[in-house]
Short mmCIF file of C-alpha atoms and ligand atoms in Angstrom, two decimals:
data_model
loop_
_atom_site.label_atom_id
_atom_site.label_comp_id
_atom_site.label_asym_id
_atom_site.label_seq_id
_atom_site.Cartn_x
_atom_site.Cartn_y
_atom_site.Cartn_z
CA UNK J 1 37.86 53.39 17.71
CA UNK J 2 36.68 51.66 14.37
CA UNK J 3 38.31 48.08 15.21
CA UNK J 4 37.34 44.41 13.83
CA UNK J 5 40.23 43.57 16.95
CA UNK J 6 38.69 45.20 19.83
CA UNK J 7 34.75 43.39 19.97
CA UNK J 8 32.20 45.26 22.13
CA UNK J 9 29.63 42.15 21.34
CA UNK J 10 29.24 38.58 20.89
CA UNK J 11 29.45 38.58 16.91
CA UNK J 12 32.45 40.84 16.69
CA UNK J 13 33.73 38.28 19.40
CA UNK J 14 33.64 35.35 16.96
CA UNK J 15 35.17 37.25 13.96
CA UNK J 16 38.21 38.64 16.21
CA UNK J 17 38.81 35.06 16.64
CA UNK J 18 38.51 33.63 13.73
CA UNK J 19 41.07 36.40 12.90
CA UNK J 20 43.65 35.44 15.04
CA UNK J 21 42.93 31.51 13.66
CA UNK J 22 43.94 32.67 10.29
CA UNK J 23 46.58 35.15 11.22
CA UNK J 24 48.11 32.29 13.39
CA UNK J 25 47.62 29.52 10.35
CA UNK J 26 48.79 31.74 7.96
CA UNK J 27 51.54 32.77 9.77
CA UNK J 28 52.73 29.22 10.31
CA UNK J 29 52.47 28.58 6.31
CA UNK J 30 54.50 31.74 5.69
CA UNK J 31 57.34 29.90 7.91
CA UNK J 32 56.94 26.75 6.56
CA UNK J 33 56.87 27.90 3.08
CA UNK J 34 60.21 30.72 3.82
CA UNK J 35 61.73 27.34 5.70
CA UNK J 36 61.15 25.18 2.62
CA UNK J 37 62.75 27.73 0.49
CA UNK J 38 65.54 28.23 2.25
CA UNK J 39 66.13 24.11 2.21
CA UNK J 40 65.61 24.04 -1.20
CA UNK J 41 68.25 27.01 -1.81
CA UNK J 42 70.94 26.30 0.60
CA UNK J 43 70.07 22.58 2.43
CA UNK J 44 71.47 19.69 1.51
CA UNK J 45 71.87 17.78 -1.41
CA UNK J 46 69.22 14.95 -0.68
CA UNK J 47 66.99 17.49 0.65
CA UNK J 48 67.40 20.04 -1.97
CA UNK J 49 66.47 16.60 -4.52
CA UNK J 50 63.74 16.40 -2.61
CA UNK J 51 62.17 19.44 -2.51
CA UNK J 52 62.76 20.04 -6.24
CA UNK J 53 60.97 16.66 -7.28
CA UNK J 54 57.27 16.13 -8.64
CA UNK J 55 55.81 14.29 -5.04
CA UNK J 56 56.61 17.35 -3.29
CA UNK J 57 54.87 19.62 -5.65
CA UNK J 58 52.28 17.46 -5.15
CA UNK J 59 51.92 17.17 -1.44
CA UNK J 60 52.88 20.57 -0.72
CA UNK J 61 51.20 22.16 -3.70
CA UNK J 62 48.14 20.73 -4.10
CA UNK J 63 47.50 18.19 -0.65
CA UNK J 64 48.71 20.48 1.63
CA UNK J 65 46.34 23.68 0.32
CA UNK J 66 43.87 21.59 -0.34
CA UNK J 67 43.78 20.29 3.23
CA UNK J 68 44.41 23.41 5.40
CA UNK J 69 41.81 25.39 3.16
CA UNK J 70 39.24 22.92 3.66
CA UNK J 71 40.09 22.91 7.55
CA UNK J 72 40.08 26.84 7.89
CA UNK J 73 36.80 26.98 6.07
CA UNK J 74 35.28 24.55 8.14
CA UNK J 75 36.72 26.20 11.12
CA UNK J 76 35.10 29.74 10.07
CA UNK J 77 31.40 28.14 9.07
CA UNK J 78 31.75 25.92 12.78
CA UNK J 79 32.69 29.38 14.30
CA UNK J 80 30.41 31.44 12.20
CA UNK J 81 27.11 29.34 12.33
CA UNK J 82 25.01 31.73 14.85
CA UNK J 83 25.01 34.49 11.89
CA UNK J 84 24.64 32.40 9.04
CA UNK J 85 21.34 31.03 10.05
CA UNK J 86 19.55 33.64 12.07
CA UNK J 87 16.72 31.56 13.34
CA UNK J 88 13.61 33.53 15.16
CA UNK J 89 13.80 37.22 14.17
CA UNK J 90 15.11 39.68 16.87
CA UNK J 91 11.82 41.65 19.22
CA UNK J 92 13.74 45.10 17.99
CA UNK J 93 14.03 45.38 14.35
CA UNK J 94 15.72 48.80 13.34
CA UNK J 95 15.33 49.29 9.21
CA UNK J 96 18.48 50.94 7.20
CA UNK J 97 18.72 51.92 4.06
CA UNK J 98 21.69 53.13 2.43
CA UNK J 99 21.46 56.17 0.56
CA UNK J 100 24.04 57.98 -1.88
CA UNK J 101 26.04 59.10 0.92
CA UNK J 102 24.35 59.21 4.17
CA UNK J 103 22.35 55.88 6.20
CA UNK J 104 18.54 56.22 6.37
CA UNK J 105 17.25 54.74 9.82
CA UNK J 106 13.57 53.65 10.70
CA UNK J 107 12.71 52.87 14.26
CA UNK J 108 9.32 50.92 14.93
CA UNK J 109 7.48 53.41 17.07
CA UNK J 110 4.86 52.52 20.00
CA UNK J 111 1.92 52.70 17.50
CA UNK J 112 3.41 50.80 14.69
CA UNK J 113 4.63 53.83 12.96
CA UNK J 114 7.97 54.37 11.96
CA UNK J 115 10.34 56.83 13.50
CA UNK J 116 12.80 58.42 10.91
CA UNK J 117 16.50 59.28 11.74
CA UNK J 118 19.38 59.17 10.28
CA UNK J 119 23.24 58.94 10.12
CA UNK J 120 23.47 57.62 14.12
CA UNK J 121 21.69 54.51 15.38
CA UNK J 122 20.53 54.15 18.78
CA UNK J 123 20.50 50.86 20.07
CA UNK J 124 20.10 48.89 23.76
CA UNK J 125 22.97 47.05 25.18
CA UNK J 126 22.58 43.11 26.08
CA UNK J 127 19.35 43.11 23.59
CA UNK J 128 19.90 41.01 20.18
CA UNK J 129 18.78 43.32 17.11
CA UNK J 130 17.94 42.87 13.89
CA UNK J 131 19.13 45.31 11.36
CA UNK J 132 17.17 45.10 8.23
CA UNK J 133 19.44 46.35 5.38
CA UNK J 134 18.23 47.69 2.50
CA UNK J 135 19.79 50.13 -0.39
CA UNK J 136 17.75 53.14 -1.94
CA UNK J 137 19.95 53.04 -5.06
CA UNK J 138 23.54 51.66 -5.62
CA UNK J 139 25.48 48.70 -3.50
CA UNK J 140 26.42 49.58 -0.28
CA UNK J 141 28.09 48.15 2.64
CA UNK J 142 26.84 48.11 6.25
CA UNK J 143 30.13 48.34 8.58
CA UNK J 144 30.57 48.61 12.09
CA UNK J 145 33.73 46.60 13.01
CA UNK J 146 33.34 46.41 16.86
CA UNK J 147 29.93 44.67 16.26
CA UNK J 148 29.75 42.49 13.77
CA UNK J 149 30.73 41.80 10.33
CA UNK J 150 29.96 43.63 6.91
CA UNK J 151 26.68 42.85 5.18
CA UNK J 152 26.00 44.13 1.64
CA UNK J 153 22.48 46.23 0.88
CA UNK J 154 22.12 45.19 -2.56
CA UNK J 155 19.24 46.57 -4.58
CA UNK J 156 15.97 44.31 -4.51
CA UNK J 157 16.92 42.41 -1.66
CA UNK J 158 16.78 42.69 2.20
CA UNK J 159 19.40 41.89 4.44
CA UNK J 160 19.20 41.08 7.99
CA UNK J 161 22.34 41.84 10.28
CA UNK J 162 21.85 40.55 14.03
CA UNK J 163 24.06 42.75 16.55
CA UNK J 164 24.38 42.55 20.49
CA UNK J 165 26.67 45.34 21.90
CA UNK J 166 27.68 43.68 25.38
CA UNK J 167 28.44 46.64 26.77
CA UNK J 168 27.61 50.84 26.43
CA UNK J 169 29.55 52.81 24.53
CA UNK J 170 29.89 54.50 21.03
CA UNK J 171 30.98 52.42 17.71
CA UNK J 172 32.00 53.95 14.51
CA UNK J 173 30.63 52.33 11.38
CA UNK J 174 31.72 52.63 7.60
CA UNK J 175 30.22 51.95 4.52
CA UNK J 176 32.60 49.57 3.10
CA UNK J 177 31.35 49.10 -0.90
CA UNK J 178 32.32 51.81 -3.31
CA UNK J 179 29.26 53.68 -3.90
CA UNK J 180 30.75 56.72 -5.60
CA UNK J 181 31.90 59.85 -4.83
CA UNK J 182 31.07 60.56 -1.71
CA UNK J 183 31.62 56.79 -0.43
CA UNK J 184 34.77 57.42 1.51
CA UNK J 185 32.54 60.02 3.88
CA UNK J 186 29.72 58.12 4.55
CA UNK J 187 30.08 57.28 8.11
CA UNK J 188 27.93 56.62 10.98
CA UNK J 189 27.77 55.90 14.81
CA UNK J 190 26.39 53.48 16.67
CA UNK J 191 25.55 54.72 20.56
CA UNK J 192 24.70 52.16 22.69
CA UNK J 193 22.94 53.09 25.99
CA UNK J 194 21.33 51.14 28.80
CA UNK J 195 18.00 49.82 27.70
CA UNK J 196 15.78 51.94 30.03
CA UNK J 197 18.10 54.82 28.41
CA UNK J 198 16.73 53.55 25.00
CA UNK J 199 13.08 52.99 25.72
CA UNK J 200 12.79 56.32 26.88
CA UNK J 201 14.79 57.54 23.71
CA UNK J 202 12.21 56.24 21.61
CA UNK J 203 9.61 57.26 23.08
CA UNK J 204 11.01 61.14 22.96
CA UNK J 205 11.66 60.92 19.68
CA UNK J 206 8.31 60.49 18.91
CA UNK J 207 7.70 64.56 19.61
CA UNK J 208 11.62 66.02 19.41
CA UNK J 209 12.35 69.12 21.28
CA UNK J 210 12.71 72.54 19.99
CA UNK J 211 14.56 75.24 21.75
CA UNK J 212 13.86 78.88 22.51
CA UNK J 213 14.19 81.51 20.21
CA UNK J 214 14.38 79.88 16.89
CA UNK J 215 11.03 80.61 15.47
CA UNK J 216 12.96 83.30 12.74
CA UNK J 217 14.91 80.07 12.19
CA UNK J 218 12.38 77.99 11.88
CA UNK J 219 10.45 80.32 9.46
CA UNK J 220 13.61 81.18 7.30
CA UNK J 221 14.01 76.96 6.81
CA UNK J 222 10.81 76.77 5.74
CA UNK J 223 10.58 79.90 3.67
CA UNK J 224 13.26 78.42 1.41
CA UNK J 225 11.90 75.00 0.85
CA UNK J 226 14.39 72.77 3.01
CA UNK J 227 11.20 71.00 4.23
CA UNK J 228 10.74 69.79 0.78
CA UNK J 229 13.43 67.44 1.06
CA UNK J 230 13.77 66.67 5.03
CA UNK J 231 11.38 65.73 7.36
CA UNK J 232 11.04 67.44 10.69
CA UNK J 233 8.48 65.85 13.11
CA UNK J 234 5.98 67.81 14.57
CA UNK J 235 6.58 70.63 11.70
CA UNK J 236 5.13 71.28 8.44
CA UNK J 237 8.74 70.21 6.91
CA UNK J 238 7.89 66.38 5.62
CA UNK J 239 10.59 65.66 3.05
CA UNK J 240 11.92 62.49 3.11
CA UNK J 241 14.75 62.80 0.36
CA UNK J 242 17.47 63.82 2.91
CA UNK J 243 18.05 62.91 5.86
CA UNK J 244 15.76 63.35 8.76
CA UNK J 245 16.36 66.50 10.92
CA UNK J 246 13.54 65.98 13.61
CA UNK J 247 16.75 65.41 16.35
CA UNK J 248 19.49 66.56 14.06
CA UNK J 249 20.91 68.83 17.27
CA UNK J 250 21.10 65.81 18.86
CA UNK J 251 23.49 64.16 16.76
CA UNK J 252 27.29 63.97 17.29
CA UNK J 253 28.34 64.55 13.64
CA UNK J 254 26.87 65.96 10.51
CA UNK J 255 26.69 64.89 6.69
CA UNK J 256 27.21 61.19 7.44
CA UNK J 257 30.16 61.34 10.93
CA UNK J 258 31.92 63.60 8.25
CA UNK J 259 32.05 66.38 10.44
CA UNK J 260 31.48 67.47 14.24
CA UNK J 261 27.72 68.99 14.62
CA UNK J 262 27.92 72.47 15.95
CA UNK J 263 26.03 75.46 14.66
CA UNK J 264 29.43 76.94 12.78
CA UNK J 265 29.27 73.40 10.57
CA UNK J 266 25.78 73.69 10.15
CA UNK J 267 26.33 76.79 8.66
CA UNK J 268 29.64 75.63 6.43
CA UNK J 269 26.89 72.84 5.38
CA UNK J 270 24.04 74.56 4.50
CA UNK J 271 26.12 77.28 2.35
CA UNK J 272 29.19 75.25 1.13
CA UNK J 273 28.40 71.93 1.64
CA UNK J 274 30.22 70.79 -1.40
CA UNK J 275 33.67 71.95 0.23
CA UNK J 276 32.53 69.86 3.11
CA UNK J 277 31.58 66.91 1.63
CA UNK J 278 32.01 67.01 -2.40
CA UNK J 279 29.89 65.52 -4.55
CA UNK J 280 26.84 65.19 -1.74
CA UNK J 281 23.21 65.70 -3.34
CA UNK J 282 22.39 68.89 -1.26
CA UNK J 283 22.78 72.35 -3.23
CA UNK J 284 24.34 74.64 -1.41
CA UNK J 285 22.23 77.07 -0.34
CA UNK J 286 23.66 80.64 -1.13
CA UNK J 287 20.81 82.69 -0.88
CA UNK J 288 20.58 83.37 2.80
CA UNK J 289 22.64 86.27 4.43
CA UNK J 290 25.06 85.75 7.23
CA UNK J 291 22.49 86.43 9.94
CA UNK J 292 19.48 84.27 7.96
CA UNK J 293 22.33 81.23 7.94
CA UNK J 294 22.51 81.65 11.98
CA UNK J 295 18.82 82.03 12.44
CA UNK J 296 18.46 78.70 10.07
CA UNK J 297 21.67 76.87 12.02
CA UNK J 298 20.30 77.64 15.87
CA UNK J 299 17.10 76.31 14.93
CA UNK J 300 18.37 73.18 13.78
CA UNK J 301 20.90 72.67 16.65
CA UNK J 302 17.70 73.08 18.70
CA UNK J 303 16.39 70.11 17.35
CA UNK J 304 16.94 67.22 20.04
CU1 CUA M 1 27.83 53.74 0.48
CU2 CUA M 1 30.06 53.28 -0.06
#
């Protein structure tokens, strides 16, 4: 399901055939080149004189490279020009910040605010958005094959990544710089959803949901300080160190697409996350009993 060969937009269109451009040119070198060898090993005489002499270690190895470089680069700038020069910005602009290991995301809300999630983006097919990239620490890589190419969040600098998903459907993301330990599981998931779907996800998500019957949960999270460090909309929990948990229920996976989101994980996270996902910047949190962890885990999974 993560594939730079299977596009679900226009951008993702243009690299998958570039792709095949190169795979096809290169492939035609490799039999041209295995040809020429095999000539100059077991062809004959004249041609084996030829091969072996200065002018065709001068076409072929400098002319030749020279040429079909300059034509494949030409090809990929011609092909790539729509991303390389971005023009008017995009009406939805949907900030990202890459944090050590998890992707911070900021919708614009009605009022100008900004909505905080995290770890799974939300966006509306056929509408052209602007990702704004940033990093909150190290290099990372913004990744979502189906959609687009790779763009780098480098420290001091913002990136802008334009993405159209042509049609609905979920695409799975990686960061793709080595950003330490936890690099290899920070994952996320792009869902995209009809636009009416989307306008009236954002507006929800202004005021998220909470279940019945998780007030002990709700009091047991706050109790031990989790609000400290994530924010919970509508609550007195207004951290924003960790991720965003005002629709955390909501979400597919936890801890960055690492694993599925169900109440058991939430519980293997909260009280061994480091077995889940080592080297992550939560502590695990030992000192709640095996009832206190469910109380704490149902009211999260009744966040939506
Ligand atoms: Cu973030 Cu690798």
């Amino acid at each position: 399901m993560q594939s730079a060969l299977a596009p679900g937009g226009e951008e993702a269109g243009r690299i998958a055939f570039l792709t095949w451009i190169l795979f096809a040119g290169a492939g035609a070198i490799l039999l041209v080149v295995a040809g020429s060898l095999v000539m100059a090993m077991r062809g004959p005489e004249r041609l084996r004189q030829a091969l072996g002499g200065e002018r065709a270690i001068r076409l072929g190895g400098i002319v030749f490279p020279v040429v079909t470089l300059a034509i494949l680069l030409g090809c990929g700038v011609w092909l790539m020009r729509e991303s390389l020069a971005l023009g008017r910005p995009a009406a939805l602009r949907i900030e990202v910040t890459g944090e050590r290991w998890w992707w911070r995301i900021s919708y614009p809300g009605s009022d100008g605010s900004l909505l905080a999630d995290a770890n799974e983006l939300r966006i509306p097919v056929g509408r052209e958005i602007d990702l704004v990239l940033h990093t909150a620490d190290v290099i990372h890589s913004f990744w979502v094959p189906n959609l687009g190419g790779k763009l780098d969040m480098i420290p001091g600098r913002t990136n802008t990544l334009r993405i159209k998903a042509d049609r609905p459907g979920i695409y799975r993301g990686q960061c793709a710089e080595y950003c330490g330990g936890a690099h290899a599981l920070m994952a996320l998931e792009i869902h995209a959803v009809a636009p009416d779907e989307f306008d009236a996800w954002l507006i929800s998500t202004q005021a998220p949901r909470l279940g019945e019957g998780i007030a002990r949960g709700q009091g047991l999270f706050q109790a031990a300080g989790c609000g400290a460090c994530h924010g919970i909309r509508g609550t007195p929990a207004a951290g924003t160190i960790g991720p965003d948990l005002s629709r955390v229920g909501g979400r597919r996976f936890l801890a960055a697409a690492t694993i599925p989101n169900s109440t058991e994980n939430l519980v293997r996270f909260i009280s061994r996350g480091q077995s889940v996902k080592p080297g992550n910047l939560m502590p695990e949190f030992r000192i709640f009993s095996d009832e206190e962890l469910d109380a704490v885990a149902a009211y999260l999974s009744s966040l939506k």
